[in-house]
XYZ file of C-alpha atoms in Angstrom:
775
model
C -155.909 223.435 74.662
C -158.623 225.137 74.301
C -160.627 227.471 76.700
C -163.975 226.046 76.044
C -162.672 222.266 75.319
C -161.524 219.938 72.311
C -163.491 221.625 69.632
C -165.590 219.127 67.110
C -166.248 218.208 63.737
C -169.154 219.784 61.738
C -170.568 216.510 60.565
C -172.090 216.261 57.254
C -175.846 216.730 56.909
C -177.114 214.188 54.026
C -180.469 214.883 52.166
C -182.786 212.613 51.874
C -185.520 213.259 49.815
C -188.758 211.161 50.951
C -189.674 208.538 49.261
C -192.173 208.524 46.036
C -195.209 206.516 45.477
C -193.463 204.575 42.803
C -190.084 204.442 45.108
C -192.288 202.367 47.241
C -193.999 200.591 44.952
C -190.662 199.110 42.688
C -189.243 198.552 46.926
C -192.632 196.414 47.426
C -192.357 194.533 43.889
C -188.957 193.142 45.519
C -190.029 191.739 48.145
C -191.455 188.472 47.882
C -193.877 188.516 50.396
C -195.812 191.312 49.554
C -196.167 189.443 46.023
C -196.830 186.044 47.541
C -199.955 187.983 49.338
C -200.948 189.904 46.031
C -201.336 186.679 44.257
C -203.183 185.088 47.212
C -204.742 188.247 46.952
C -205.645 187.873 42.388
C -206.038 183.974 43.299
C -209.573 185.417 45.502
C -210.462 187.552 43.593
C -210.415 184.813 40.716
C -211.855 181.820 42.324
C -214.958 184.587 44.056
C -215.449 184.857 40.336
C -215.530 181.323 39.579
C -217.325 180.339 42.973
C -220.172 182.498 41.898
C -220.492 182.373 37.517
C -220.460 186.073 38.448
C -220.288 186.614 33.812
C -224.096 184.930 34.354
C -226.573 187.320 35.654
C -229.112 185.665 38.794
C -231.947 184.300 38.809
C -233.289 186.251 41.839
C -236.819 184.302 42.498
C -237.640 181.950 45.186
C -240.627 179.839 46.527
C -242.232 182.271 49.063
C -241.342 185.619 47.393
C -243.922 188.479 47.253
C -244.235 190.706 43.696
C -244.012 193.712 45.359
C -244.595 194.918 41.254
C -245.661 192.657 38.783
C -243.093 190.032 36.882
C -242.819 190.342 33.036
C -241.521 188.673 30.115
C -237.677 190.241 28.839
C -237.458 188.045 25.699
C -239.871 185.598 23.953
C -239.401 181.883 24.745
C -241.160 178.820 24.865
C -242.082 176.866 27.774
C -242.617 173.023 27.110
C -246.803 172.537 28.662
C -245.945 168.379 30.037
C -249.568 167.440 29.510
C -249.923 168.364 26.383
C -246.480 166.634 25.487
C -247.228 163.805 27.335
C -251.030 163.356 25.502
C -248.605 163.123 22.117
C -245.985 160.842 23.640
C -249.607 158.718 24.620
C -251.035 159.256 21.818
C -247.190 158.530 19.397
C -246.832 154.792 22.380
C -250.994 154.581 20.709
C -249.528 154.644 17.017
C -246.472 151.861 17.692
C -246.527 148.421 16.408
C -246.114 145.724 18.533
C -243.392 143.107 16.661
C -244.548 139.547 15.938
C -241.923 136.894 15.164
C -243.112 134.574 12.652
C -241.923 130.912 13.355
C -242.407 128.753 9.496
C -242.039 124.858 11.441
C -245.746 125.822 12.696
C -247.492 125.135 9.052
C -245.412 121.948 8.490
C -246.145 120.324 12.575
C -249.611 121.917 11.619
C -250.337 119.852 7.904
C -249.192 116.441 9.721
C -251.425 116.764 12.333
C -254.488 117.629 10.490
C -253.593 114.221 8.492
C -253.487 111.944 12.027
C -256.448 113.639 12.606
C -258.746 112.409 9.830
C -257.031 109.379 9.144
C -258.169 108.519 13.225
C -261.369 109.281 11.606
C -261.078 106.795 8.659
C -260.172 104.450 10.713
C -262.854 104.640 13.428
C -266.946 103.679 13.309
C -268.410 105.692 15.471
C -267.803 109.383 17.142
C -267.413 107.695 20.507
C -263.988 105.668 18.505
C -261.966 108.538 17.641
C -259.216 109.590 20.393
C -259.579 111.582 22.775
C -256.640 114.140 20.435
C -259.026 113.981 17.785
C -262.123 114.845 19.076
C -261.240 118.136 20.476
C -259.166 119.089 17.497
C -263.049 118.383 15.315
C -264.907 120.464 18.245
C -266.546 116.059 18.991
C -266.615 116.054 22.507
C -268.587 119.023 22.545
C -272.933 119.838 21.799
C -275.131 117.495 21.516
C -274.873 113.574 20.252
C -276.302 114.642 17.060
C -274.179 117.220 16.238
C -271.164 115.270 16.838
C -272.817 113.123 15.040
C -273.241 114.936 11.985
C -270.163 116.100 11.980
C -268.567 112.978 12.057
C -270.662 111.421 9.034
C -269.465 114.897 7.429
C -266.121 114.068 8.052
C -266.751 110.102 7.254
C -268.576 111.314 3.717
C -265.680 113.839 2.701
C -263.138 110.842 3.128
C -264.871 108.386 1.367
C -265.387 107.549 -2.174
C -266.516 105.246 -4.445
C -263.642 105.836 -6.920
C -260.992 106.760 -4.883
C -259.555 105.034 -1.388
C -260.007 107.067 1.600
C -255.607 107.407 1.601
C -256.191 108.821 -1.658
C -259.156 111.019 -0.304
C -256.706 112.307 2.673
C -253.820 112.853 -0.065
C -256.395 114.672 -1.865
C -257.535 116.710 0.956
C -254.026 117.721 2.495
C -252.981 119.203 -0.674
C -255.953 121.776 -0.525
C -255.631 122.794 2.784
C -251.851 123.468 1.314
C -253.582 125.777 -0.986
C -255.569 126.532 1.542
C -252.722 127.919 4.264
C -249.870 128.806 1.676
C -250.751 132.695 2.016
C -250.751 132.185 5.954
C -246.723 130.743 5.811
C -245.807 133.645 4.184
C -247.354 136.451 6.754
C -248.302 134.171 10.010
C -251.920 133.582 11.192
C -252.797 134.173 14.874
C -255.873 132.950 16.668
C -257.838 136.040 18.788
C -256.877 134.183 22.194
C -253.271 133.789 22.044
C -253.768 137.571 20.331
C -255.887 138.594 23.190
C -252.827 136.816 26.411
C -249.661 138.864 24.028
C -251.260 142.105 24.843
C -252.237 141.428 28.332
C -249.314 139.657 28.808
C -246.859 142.458 26.949
C -243.421 143.777 28.662
C -245.131 147.573 28.236
C -248.466 146.921 29.714
C -250.198 149.325 27.815
C -252.122 147.622 25.692
C -255.000 145.289 27.619
C -258.016 144.544 25.277
C -257.523 143.517 21.896
C -258.273 146.130 19.037
C -258.349 144.840 15.732
C -256.857 147.918 14.229
C -253.869 147.695 16.338
C -250.611 148.548 14.366
C -247.743 145.013 13.884
C -244.967 144.689 12.833
C -244.274 140.970 11.993
C -241.027 139.502 11.432
C -238.411 136.784 10.295
C -236.783 135.053 13.413
C -233.467 136.400 11.726
C -234.824 140.589 12.492
C -236.231 141.267 8.487
C -239.767 142.868 8.291
C -242.077 140.767 6.448
C -245.016 143.053 6.417
C -246.393 146.014 8.338
C -249.571 146.244 9.129
C -252.947 146.262 11.761
C -253.872 142.375 14.085
C -256.701 141.939 11.634
C -254.062 141.123 8.881
C -253.118 137.936 10.979
C -255.908 137.745 13.112
C -257.411 134.201 11.998
C -261.109 134.455 13.048
C -260.461 138.050 9.995
C -259.298 135.815 7.510
C -261.677 132.823 8.348
C -264.272 135.482 6.699
C -265.331 135.398 3.152
C -263.686 138.612 2.854
C -260.325 137.779 4.481
C -257.306 136.045 3.023
C -258.454 132.256 3.726
C -262.302 132.552 3.406
C -261.017 134.315 -0.088
C -259.749 130.933 -1.676
C -262.476 128.390 -0.367
C -264.423 128.426 -3.664
C -261.429 127.077 -5.243
C -260.547 124.441 -3.202
C -264.366 122.004 -3.661
C -263.112 118.727 -2.215
C -261.689 120.411 1.172
C -264.850 123.062 1.255
C -267.213 120.004 1.796
C -265.729 120.451 5.217
C -264.967 123.574 5.880
C -266.855 123.916 9.527
C -264.753 121.147 11.013
C -261.526 122.295 9.263
C -262.038 126.183 10.558
C -262.692 124.527 13.372
C -259.767 122.124 14.019
C -258.143 125.559 12.657
C -259.210 127.114 15.552
C -258.442 124.940 18.159
C -254.703 123.804 16.495
C -252.934 127.010 14.754
C -251.210 127.839 17.986
C -247.096 129.914 18.323
C -247.087 130.684 14.501
C -246.630 134.147 15.180
C -244.966 135.256 19.046
C -245.051 138.518 20.588
C -241.339 140.123 21.024
C -241.911 141.898 23.642
C -238.223 143.761 23.827
C -238.354 144.921 20.210
C -242.057 145.841 20.889
C -241.169 147.846 23.855
C -238.258 149.855 21.757
C -241.284 150.496 19.159
C -242.979 152.316 22.027
C -239.991 154.295 22.991
C -238.852 155.338 19.776
C -242.671 156.619 19.291
C -242.712 157.781 22.067
C -239.171 159.923 21.974
C -240.028 160.599 18.379
C -242.954 162.399 19.184
C -242.921 165.916 19.424
C -243.232 168.641 22.315
C -246.023 170.896 22.790
C -244.467 174.690 23.545
C -246.927 177.544 25.334
C -245.531 181.278 23.872
C -244.825 183.745 26.076
C -243.950 187.522 24.107
C -241.429 190.187 25.769
C -243.657 191.955 28.297
C -246.178 189.833 28.993
C -246.912 189.884 32.423
C -245.453 186.238 34.000
C -246.854 187.148 37.680
C -248.998 189.408 38.976
C -248.531 192.436 41.455
C -248.984 190.925 45.175
C -248.714 187.605 44.031
C -246.557 185.604 46.081
C -244.249 182.909 43.883
C -245.586 180.088 45.613
C -244.954 177.125 43.053
C -241.848 174.713 43.572
C -239.456 174.649 40.172
C -241.574 172.778 37.750
C -242.819 173.814 34.449
C -246.770 173.861 35.421
C -245.711 176.760 38.201
C -245.219 180.206 37.858
C -241.446 179.729 39.470
C -240.194 177.388 36.882
C -242.212 180.104 33.938
C -239.508 182.308 35.778
C -236.528 179.902 35.671
C -237.674 179.472 31.625
C -237.645 183.066 31.181
C -233.827 183.238 32.654
C -232.556 180.842 30.822
C -234.211 181.938 28.036
C -233.031 185.788 28.378
C -229.425 183.912 29.506
C -228.972 183.167 25.929
C -229.631 186.158 24.399
C -226.808 188.045 26.268
C -223.757 188.893 24.316
C -220.414 188.288 24.782
C -219.524 191.794 25.480
C -222.061 192.484 28.059
C -221.019 189.735 29.720
C -217.661 191.177 30.294
C -218.846 193.949 31.445
C -220.806 192.324 34.057
C -217.656 190.427 34.882
C -215.333 193.046 34.896
C -217.867 194.914 37.773
C -217.964 192.047 40.269
C -213.905 192.508 39.708
C -213.669 195.826 40.718
C -216.216 194.719 43.454
C -214.254 191.707 44.936
C -210.812 193.699 43.894
C -211.293 196.328 46.257
C -213.326 194.267 48.905
C -210.125 191.806 49.123
C -207.582 194.960 49.547
C -210.075 196.189 52.349
C -209.980 192.781 54.061
C -206.388 192.550 53.836
C -205.303 195.549 54.940
C -206.797 194.749 57.888
C -205.401 191.614 58.041
C -202.115 193.227 58.123
C -203.191 196.050 60.655
C -205.029 193.678 63.108
C -204.391 190.098 62.546
C -200.997 189.856 60.642
C -200.058 186.744 62.028
C -202.394 184.990 59.444
C -201.214 187.495 56.425
C -197.724 186.632 57.078
C -198.839 182.504 57.886
C -198.779 181.521 53.724
C -200.122 177.824 53.856
C -203.059 179.096 56.430
C -204.084 182.660 54.375
C -203.950 180.369 51.314
C -206.375 177.917 53.114
C -208.388 180.730 54.218
C -208.799 182.304 50.659
C -209.485 178.111 49.596
C -212.541 178.119 52.066
C -214.140 181.171 51.631
C -214.193 180.504 47.900
C -215.681 177.230 48.620
C -218.447 178.331 50.848
C -219.561 181.148 48.156
C -219.613 178.455 46.020
C -221.454 175.921 47.951
C -223.933 178.784 49.203
C -224.990 180.019 45.454
C -225.352 175.783 44.575
C -228.029 175.207 47.774
C -230.048 178.441 47.356
C -231.720 177.340 44.662
C -235.108 175.632 46.007
C -235.972 173.132 47.448
C -233.139 172.939 49.698
C -232.775 177.028 50.661
C -229.805 175.571 52.376
C -226.924 178.422 51.727
C -226.481 178.933 55.719
C -225.387 175.838 56.042
C -221.844 176.500 54.300
C -221.957 180.509 55.478
C -221.884 179.899 58.770
C -220.060 176.579 58.810
C -217.264 179.084 57.490
C -217.566 182.154 59.929
C -217.836 179.236 63.123
C -214.269 178.025 61.407
C -212.963 181.452 60.875
C -214.216 182.348 64.996
C -212.165 178.565 65.977
C -209.297 179.412 64.127
C -208.789 182.385 64.643
C -210.724 185.290 66.175
C -214.106 186.708 66.659
C -213.176 189.353 64.872
C -211.614 187.803 61.846
C -214.300 185.999 61.522
C -217.498 189.047 61.766
C -215.296 190.904 58.766
C -215.469 187.621 56.878
C -219.109 186.963 57.531
C -219.683 190.695 56.218
C -217.452 189.738 53.160
C -218.703 186.731 52.474
C -222.700 187.395 53.399
C -222.554 190.712 50.747
C -220.716 188.177 47.506
C -223.787 185.228 48.819
C -226.242 188.288 48.510
C -224.635 189.364 45.117
C -224.629 186.167 43.638
C -227.927 184.819 44.546
C -230.831 187.012 44.869
C -229.510 190.317 45.099
C -231.843 191.488 47.804
C -230.923 193.777 50.876
C -233.811 192.154 53.205
C -231.220 188.276 52.516
C -228.270 189.939 53.652
C -229.571 191.249 56.418
C -230.905 187.536 57.279
C -227.459 185.888 56.129
C -225.059 188.589 58.594
C -227.933 187.759 61.391
C -227.370 184.673 61.997
C -223.784 184.377 60.730
C -222.838 186.950 63.208
C -225.082 184.969 66.479
C -223.029 182.423 65.879
C -219.335 183.454 66.185
C -221.202 184.239 70.114
C -220.827 180.542 70.841
C -217.680 179.779 69.069
C -215.460 182.047 71.315
C -214.471 179.336 73.853
C -215.652 175.545 72.922
C -215.260 173.523 75.835
C -217.272 170.406 74.578
C -219.244 169.854 71.601
C -221.991 169.687 73.558
C -221.727 173.629 73.403
C -222.155 173.981 69.252
C -225.023 171.603 69.746
C -226.303 173.966 72.011
C -225.351 176.900 70.187
C -227.647 175.209 67.787
C -230.122 175.764 68.792
C -230.494 179.095 70.217
C -229.083 180.180 66.607
C -231.615 178.445 65.206
C -234.561 180.529 67.505
C -232.735 183.439 65.437
C -232.509 182.366 62.191
C -236.135 181.640 63.037
C -237.295 185.284 63.805
C -234.584 186.169 61.626
C -236.297 185.044 58.100
C -239.613 185.407 59.142
C -239.505 188.533 60.670
C -237.605 190.011 57.633
C -240.792 188.228 55.115
C -243.247 190.098 57.452
C -241.821 193.457 56.871
C -241.663 192.535 52.882
C -244.749 191.231 52.948
C -246.291 193.902 55.418
C -249.553 194.372 52.596
C -250.614 190.925 52.381
C -252.972 189.950 54.848
C -252.076 187.668 57.203
C -248.204 187.975 56.418
C -247.336 186.491 59.684
C -249.231 183.631 60.332
C -248.122 183.074 55.820
C -248.003 178.877 55.242
C -245.146 179.805 53.339
C -243.135 182.878 55.408
C -243.192 179.867 57.829
C -242.265 177.367 56.173
C -238.750 179.454 54.892
C -237.675 180.361 58.493
C -238.377 177.077 59.191
C -236.180 175.828 56.609
C -233.437 178.348 57.769
C -233.840 177.309 61.270
C -233.390 173.555 60.213
C -229.742 173.984 59.048
C -228.551 176.042 60.889
C -228.629 173.097 63.611
C -227.693 171.075 60.929
C -224.927 173.667 60.790
C -223.847 173.381 64.001
C -223.919 169.342 64.185
C -221.892 169.348 61.312
C -218.646 171.277 62.236
C -219.405 169.507 65.656
C -218.299 166.371 64.007
C -215.921 167.770 61.594
C -213.565 169.925 65.340
C -210.885 167.182 64.694
C -210.391 167.708 60.877
C -210.465 171.750 61.812
C -207.999 171.619 64.052
C -205.560 169.488 61.868
C -206.264 171.736 59.096
C -205.554 175.069 60.798
C -203.321 173.997 63.130
C -205.303 174.969 66.329
C -206.467 173.560 69.149
C -209.964 173.755 71.067
C -210.212 173.309 74.076
C -211.481 169.930 73.812
C -208.199 168.658 72.585
C -206.760 170.616 75.831
C -208.902 168.859 78.023
C -207.608 165.516 76.595
C -204.562 166.400 77.041
C -205.204 167.678 80.573
C -205.636 163.849 81.258
C -202.962 162.276 83.558
C -202.608 159.182 81.132
C -200.494 160.861 78.649
C -197.349 159.548 77.732
C -195.033 162.337 78.470
C -196.980 163.299 81.653
C -196.661 159.292 83.145
C -192.655 159.301 81.864
C -192.357 163.298 83.128
C -193.842 161.576 86.565
C -191.484 158.888 86.520
C -188.231 160.308 85.985
C -188.786 163.366 86.769
C -191.437 163.696 89.853
C -190.040 166.916 91.209
C -190.689 168.521 87.630
C -194.018 166.868 88.346
C -195.034 168.293 91.033
C -193.621 171.865 90.071
C -195.981 171.517 86.299
C -199.193 170.951 88.281
C -198.358 173.357 89.910
C -197.335 176.014 87.584
C -200.174 175.176 86.120
C -202.392 176.158 89.076
C -201.229 179.112 89.652
C -201.361 180.338 86.269
C -204.065 178.954 84.886
C -205.871 181.419 87.208
C -203.144 184.340 86.768
C -204.150 183.726 82.980
C -207.564 184.278 83.626
C -207.147 187.405 86.052
C -206.872 189.293 82.820
C -209.032 187.363 80.070
C -206.427 184.905 78.157
C -206.514 181.258 77.816
C -206.510 179.741 81.150
C -207.054 176.221 79.968
C -204.514 176.845 76.982
C -201.680 177.672 79.897
C -202.185 174.616 82.392
C -202.276 172.506 80.082
C -199.017 174.445 78.681
C -197.450 173.838 82.038
C -197.800 170.508 82.498
C -195.808 169.698 78.767
C -193.535 173.466 79.475
C -191.081 171.231 81.272
C -190.645 168.077 79.618
C -187.570 167.715 78.706
C -185.914 167.545 81.996
C -186.507 164.283 82.384
C -183.781 163.860 79.845
C -181.461 164.858 82.414
C -183.582 165.025 85.751
C -180.691 164.824 88.401
C -179.517 168.237 87.084
C -182.370 170.076 88.658
C -182.587 170.645 92.089
C -186.427 169.647 91.804
C -184.915 166.612 91.615
C -182.105 166.002 94.287
C -182.773 164.970 97.338
C -181.785 165.479 100.776
C -178.214 163.682 101.305
C -178.129 163.561 97.409
C -174.831 164.485 95.426
C -175.336 167.621 93.353
C -173.958 166.527 90.170
C -172.770 170.566 88.950
C -170.128 170.685 91.964
C -167.908 169.346 89.400
C -169.066 171.045 86.536
C -168.001 174.061 85.037
C -170.683 177.101 84.613
C -170.787 177.199 81.450
C -171.351 173.431 80.908
C -173.918 173.381 83.747
C -175.298 176.398 81.910
C -175.688 174.249 78.621
C -177.194 171.220 80.385
C -179.645 173.115 82.266
C -179.905 175.292 78.856
C -180.499 172.762 76.699
C -183.822 170.771 78.985
C -185.951 173.185 76.459
C -184.182 172.066 73.118
C -184.680 168.394 74.297
C -188.250 169.541 75.325
C -189.124 170.290 71.576
C -187.564 167.340 70.119
C -190.075 165.116 72.595
C -192.405 167.387 71.480
C -191.991 166.564 68.074
C -192.022 162.700 68.629
C -195.502 162.536 70.352
C -197.056 164.917 67.822
C -197.625 167.847 70.143
C -200.092 170.959 68.708
C -197.665 173.947 67.776
C -200.095 176.129 70.680
C -198.373 173.681 73.264
C -195.142 173.954 71.628
C -194.582 177.832 72.138
C -194.880 176.903 76.094
C -192.044 174.601 75.572
C -189.583 177.166 73.221
C -190.684 180.270 74.980
C -191.461 179.685 78.962
C -187.698 181.003 79.665
C -187.556 183.963 76.720
C -184.065 185.050 76.753
C -183.473 185.389 80.073
C -180.302 184.953 82.104
C -178.776 182.249 83.603
C -178.036 184.206 87.234
C -177.065 181.176 89.347
C -174.393 179.614 86.823
C -174.052 183.722 85.570
C -172.665 184.470 88.953
C -171.030 181.973 89.461
C -168.610 182.431 86.461
C -168.185 185.746 86.855
C -166.820 184.727 90.610
C -164.392 182.731 88.957
C -163.059 184.535 87.026
C -159.684 186.107 85.768
C -157.886 188.078 83.802
C -157.351 185.511 81.316
C -160.374 183.233 81.155
C -162.959 186.868 81.496
C -164.717 185.503 78.212
C -166.052 182.656 80.082
C -168.236 185.015 82.132
C -169.918 186.505 78.458
C -173.517 187.439 79.592
C -175.152 186.535 76.425
C -173.229 182.433 76.776
C -175.768 181.977 80.016
C -178.730 183.204 78.354
C -181.590 181.409 76.856
C -181.868 181.246 73.396
C -185.530 182.031 73.062
C -187.592 183.214 71.080
C -189.508 185.768 74.538
C -193.025 185.191 74.979
C -195.417 186.275 71.784
C -198.509 186.150 73.484
C -200.438 186.605 76.447
C -200.375 182.768 77.482
C -196.895 181.969 77.407
C -196.090 185.544 79.109
C -198.254 184.250 82.260
C -196.492 181.640 82.153
C -192.846 182.694 82.403
C -193.579 184.015 85.482
C -195.730 181.741 87.334
C -192.863 179.422 86.294
C -190.050 181.690 87.655
C -192.138 182.513 90.815
C -193.128 178.853 91.846
C -189.492 178.308 91.850
C -188.642 180.923 93.516
C -191.470 180.867 96.493
C -190.117 177.351 97.868
C -186.421 179.005 98.448
C -188.048 180.852 100.758
C -187.117 178.948 103.649
C -190.384 181.569 105.755
C -192.625 182.038 103.244
C -194.420 185.396 105.210
C -197.174 186.981 103.142
C -194.501 189.775 103.212
C -191.808 188.016 101.560
C -193.837 186.043 98.639
C -195.447 189.826 97.768
C -191.922 190.721 97.959
C -190.363 188.518 95.602
C -193.256 188.033 93.387
C -193.093 191.741 92.285
C -189.325 191.652 92.483
C -189.269 188.639 89.723
C -192.162 190.492 87.426
C -189.444 193.723 87.317
C -186.943 192.282 86.682
C -188.372 190.320 83.532
C -190.429 193.713 82.845
C -186.675 195.166 82.775
C -185.244 192.188 80.853
C -187.487 192.915 77.845
C -188.991 189.598 78.475
C -192.578 191.233 77.829
C -191.851 193.398 74.898
C -192.901 190.714 72.573
C -196.061 189.877 73.279
C -198.939 192.323 73.889
C -199.037 192.995 77.772
C -200.408 195.976 79.327
C -198.644 197.308 82.178
C -202.339 196.627 84.404
C -202.689 193.141 83.305
C -198.808 192.961 84.301
C -200.235 194.540 87.706
C -203.824 192.023 87.279
C -200.924 188.386 86.760
C -198.800 189.455 89.876
C -201.779 190.541 91.935
C -203.166 186.639 90.762
C -198.880 184.783 91.172
C -199.450 186.381 95.073
C -202.970 184.915 96.116
C -202.123 181.842 94.404
C -198.900 181.335 96.570
C -200.250 181.968 99.984
C -203.158 179.930 99.166
C -200.841 177.212 98.652
C -197.680 178.477 101.304
C -200.606 178.717 104.422
C -199.916 178.016 107.713
C -201.580 175.440 110.137
C -202.765 175.957 113.237
C -200.319 173.538 115.755
C -201.538 170.962 117.835
C -201.008 170.506 121.153
C -198.254 167.543 121.593
C -197.231 168.098 117.879
C -193.654 167.728 116.931
C -191.672 168.712 114.390
C -191.691 167.216 111.323
């Protein structure tokens, strides 16, 4: 034996070099979680590039902006002159023909009608004996008696000849009438009154007065064109002139010429509907003429000043306004950009976005790892941000100027779904991307970041929808003064900038959109909670109602557990609020944390009445432990069946952590002998966990434990309660139950003090009245 004891063998020292950058990269590539995060980051960059149309340059001008420097044309371009173009189109419509459809049957009907009227005259002895229709046709019902008799005599003379009978004479006259109307049978004739009514009732409504030079197009019923000309070509009054088609035919018709005046009057009164207006075809002709008219363009040369320095762009995006002119110049310049230039622009934007996404991811990894490790929530967050950029860029154009709505909605949702720190960083990144994707102006970024950062404040705790709506009115004031002050600073050289109507209108737009955004988010809270799997205070307050089916069933089956849960909720809420945690969440979580006990209520001490049988006496400690621990699993199953939110499920799962079921463990240890030592294995008597992951579940663990233990005190004096709470708190702390949540020692002390105060209030003494008997 050595004097200095047993000699220890020397262990071989193994040299392990520090991993190189290459080794770390290879290790990261092999980790699927890292690859997933890299893929989502790449997707975010691509989506931002697409949402902001990064291959295009930005149209940076808005109505109300002050051009501090003159704006020049970067390329030669043309702008359509709408007034001149309209004038050319109206001229083309005036020159467009009206379409007249010929009816071939009218001439045959008129010839038979004329024969009947002539026969009527031949059979009459005087003008008064002719029928009313004949008198009207030949004008025998108007004028004085002498004129009517003269016309009648002329007709009678033409119808009677010594050599021929009246019938033969009428046949000869009808043959010459056929020769007279032969040309009209080919083309058609229209009286002036009918033409005026046609033009006045034209569906296009453009021609109101009779114009003999109006262009016409005569077609057959089949649609084939017969004649292109002017209205005078078919106007009866024009054709009866000596130079007209009918007027030239009269010298060739000696017998009929004897009654020329009565026949012409008869034609004027009876020639109807030989040509009819086709409104649809006429409208088509007008439309084709209007569309075929060439537009009139104004030409601007490269370098020409479009907006003078010191001018405020005060027009909406119309072609005659300054903003419309700038837009046309932007479109022309964008069309002249080559694909190589677009690629350079796209690469620069992509590099900036890569840096931003990497920095954002590094922040999340260090300060909000739960978000970056939850792939579905992270992917939803990325898609929301990309959609925000797209909608903001689209809505930023005049006259809407509503880019603040998607931006502020995204920041509010991020605050509700995650936390204020992530929301602030999100606001900064989105405002920067939107500003670079719209007007590329620092003042615009200042306005957006001011409003979005202010919106984070009212969204921290939303106990009612009125909170968001009321906050919207406060934010509208922030938006108004942010836009107004920045615009006044920019236009400091302009006289009366502070009361400029365009500045005030722009500020009012932002203020109005801010209020609308808060209303939209308030109405969308249920969908936000569903998509991001979060619970707001509004939903928590709804779950506090005792009418919830689970709470009603718990009160019916396990009244002792129900009363215990209510007491734990009260003291737990106060303890959580003492350290700045979510007291409402702790209270609602306490309501449901022991719902699993309703499945076997008789095995839990708070549900046993005095004199009732203790079911654990007939069971081995290990079996009793399984029943006690099983209430957590059964509670989780009930929560899943009743669709309780995940934020409440964690209270059921974590409120015991991995603590030891001490009573039955000690019972097992006492009963164990050398042959059954495994029955007292400590791991078999611990809850499966997990340990509390947040401050609220840690608070509930302590509140649950001290409330149960305090009921065992026969005389709950302040000293005993203080000692009991401290003992249980230290036992949980030393057992490592708070290792996975972010509770600090100072906060644990504050929780302990709050619990002591609440228990003392619950176990306060009362004055004993005279003659009062002990129950």
